[in-house]
């Protein structure tokens, strides 16, 4: 049987997505120790706090041994090819997980790996984050199918995976992004084809009307540092502040995948307020990491 990879939310059926979410919160997963005496490679081409720590501790919780390696040390396509790295590591480890610049790297790993490959963030998607976001929203706000989630800022990796997950579960995602950084009509159709509702407005206030959750992320993703000053100007009107939150549902919650920049994409008043779920959301990265690992192992 070939290995089951987890590269993005889009390629999961609704049942598969629900199964990962169920495994994430199932205490039996820890009891069963599906990684007993097995290794998991954690390769990072970019910095990380939450993803590295949650994945390392999830591997330990499932009985395994995580091996962290920086991308520079591996040298994808410089020291040796992505394919050679993946084929060799698959002989040492039961899962290969990677945080990469280009999504094509995790796809190339998955094409040749005999063990599951998990995407720990690429330019295209951040599935482990979306899983944690869904767990957090369902815990605090109710079933996704009854929610409107509004996203302000850049239509980036986190925004895309969140929209895929919300739509797969029958919810409504509303994006408020500046032109040039928005989901285009084709992308909105793609999201809606999963079963939910997706729309975009360039007006941030219009985008958050009716929102049960307002979500944002940095305006400057890893690798975009050279564009920082231009991006701060372009996204300035999309800051989540008290005015934005008061245009959403009266009991709306605030979420952010972190790391956060107070005074840029969100004010300190909102980020540190009682409606902010950011710490719970960050802690659910461990919950979702366990579910993701358990699922790829169960399906492989
Ligand atoms: N949200 C997230 O992936 O955080 P890190 O970059 O710290 O892993
Ligand atoms: N969009 C951000 C997410 C960080 C967790 C980035 O790619 O840097």
mmCIF file of N, CA and C and ligand atoms in Angstrom, residues 46 50-51 99 121-122 126 129 156-158 217-218 220-223 257-259 285, ligand 2:
data_model
loop_
_atom_site.group_PDB
_atom_site.id
_atom_site.type_symbol
_atom_site.label_atom_id
_atom_site.label_comp_id
_atom_site.label_asym_id
_atom_site.label_seq_id
_atom_site.Cartn_x
_atom_site.Cartn_y
_atom_site.Cartn_z
ATOM 1 N N UNK A 46 12.710 27.152 6.933
ATOM 2 C CA UNK A 46 12.359 28.474 7.469
ATOM 3 C C UNK A 46 12.284 28.365 8.988
ATOM 4 N N UNK A 50 6.013 27.440 16.960
ATOM 5 C CA UNK A 50 4.871 26.534 17.194
ATOM 6 C C UNK A 50 5.008 25.205 16.460
ATOM 7 N N UNK A 51 5.364 25.267 15.184
ATOM 8 C CA UNK A 51 5.335 24.042 14.374
ATOM 9 C C UNK A 51 6.414 23.064 14.838
ATOM 10 N N UNK A 99 9.045 21.908 6.278
ATOM 11 C CA UNK A 99 8.620 23.316 6.083
ATOM 12 C C UNK A 99 9.516 23.864 4.984
ATOM 13 N N UNK A 121 4.253 23.758 6.292
ATOM 14 C CA UNK A 121 4.104 25.107 5.736
ATOM 15 C C UNK A 121 4.933 25.197 4.452
ATOM 16 N N UNK A 122 4.249 25.638 3.417
ATOM 17 C CA UNK A 122 4.904 25.947 2.137
ATOM 18 C C UNK A 122 4.359 27.295 1.679
ATOM 19 N N UNK A 126 -0.707 25.655 4.624
ATOM 20 C CA UNK A 126 -0.281 25.380 6.001
ATOM 21 C C UNK A 126 -1.373 24.510 6.642
ATOM 22 N N UNK A 129 -1.860 24.204 10.500
ATOM 23 C CA UNK A 129 -2.448 25.402 11.104
ATOM 24 C C UNK A 129 -3.965 25.398 10.917
ATOM 25 N N UNK A 156 -2.710 34.432 1.728
ATOM 26 C CA UNK A 156 -1.438 33.692 1.740
ATOM 27 C C UNK A 156 -1.685 32.215 2.039
ATOM 28 N N UNK A 157 -0.608 31.523 2.374
ATOM 29 C CA UNK A 157 -0.672 30.085 2.673
ATOM 30 C C UNK A 157 -1.697 29.762 3.769
ATOM 31 N N UNK A 158 -1.687 30.524 4.850
ATOM 32 C CA UNK A 158 -2.595 30.269 5.978
ATOM 33 C C UNK A 158 -4.041 30.561 5.556
ATOM 34 N N UNK A 217 -3.191 37.362 9.743
ATOM 35 C CA UNK A 217 -1.824 36.832 9.761
ATOM 36 C C UNK A 217 -0.912 37.995 9.408
ATOM 37 N N UNK A 218 0.368 37.766 9.518
ATOM 38 C CA UNK A 218 1.347 38.789 9.148
ATOM 39 C C UNK A 218 1.116 39.274 7.715
ATOM 40 N N UNK A 220 3.706 40.180 6.057
ATOM 41 C CA UNK A 220 5.003 39.895 5.430
ATOM 42 C C UNK A 220 5.394 38.464 5.799
ATOM 43 N N UNK A 221 5.070 37.534 4.924
ATOM 44 C CA UNK A 221 5.381 36.138 5.204
ATOM 45 C C UNK A 221 6.873 35.877 5.058
ATOM 46 N N UNK A 222 7.304 34.756 5.635
ATOM 47 C CA UNK A 222 8.723 34.398 5.566
ATOM 48 C C UNK A 222 9.147 34.284 4.094
ATOM 49 N N UNK A 223 10.221 34.968 3.758
ATOM 50 C CA UNK A 223 10.678 34.994 2.372
ATOM 51 C C UNK A 223 10.282 36.279 1.653
ATOM 52 N N UNK A 257 -2.629 33.102 13.519
ATOM 53 C CA UNK A 257 -1.781 31.896 13.586
ATOM 54 C C UNK A 257 -0.483 32.147 14.340
ATOM 55 N N UNK A 258 -0.056 33.429 14.432
ATOM 56 C CA UNK A 258 1.195 33.842 15.073
ATOM 57 C C UNK A 258 2.398 33.280 14.281
ATOM 58 N N UNK A 259 3.558 33.945 14.296
ATOM 59 C CA UNK A 259 3.874 35.117 15.098
ATOM 60 C C UNK A 259 3.105 36.369 14.656
ATOM 61 N N UNK A 285 -2.163 23.590 18.135
ATOM 62 C CA UNK A 285 -1.209 23.068 17.147
ATOM 63 C C UNK A 285 -0.687 21.711 17.602
HETATM 64 N N1 LIG B 2 2.085 33.386 6.376
HETATM 65 C C1 LIG B 2 3.129 33.196 7.346
HETATM 66 C C2 LIG B 2 2.741 32.159 8.336
HETATM 67 C C3 LIG B 2 3.689 31.948 9.455
HETATM 68 C C4 LIG B 2 3.283 30.847 10.377
HETATM 69 C C5 LIG B 2 4.414 32.809 6.640
HETATM 70 O O1 LIG B 2 4.362 32.040 5.668
HETATM 71 O O2 LIG B 2 5.469 33.275 7.045
#
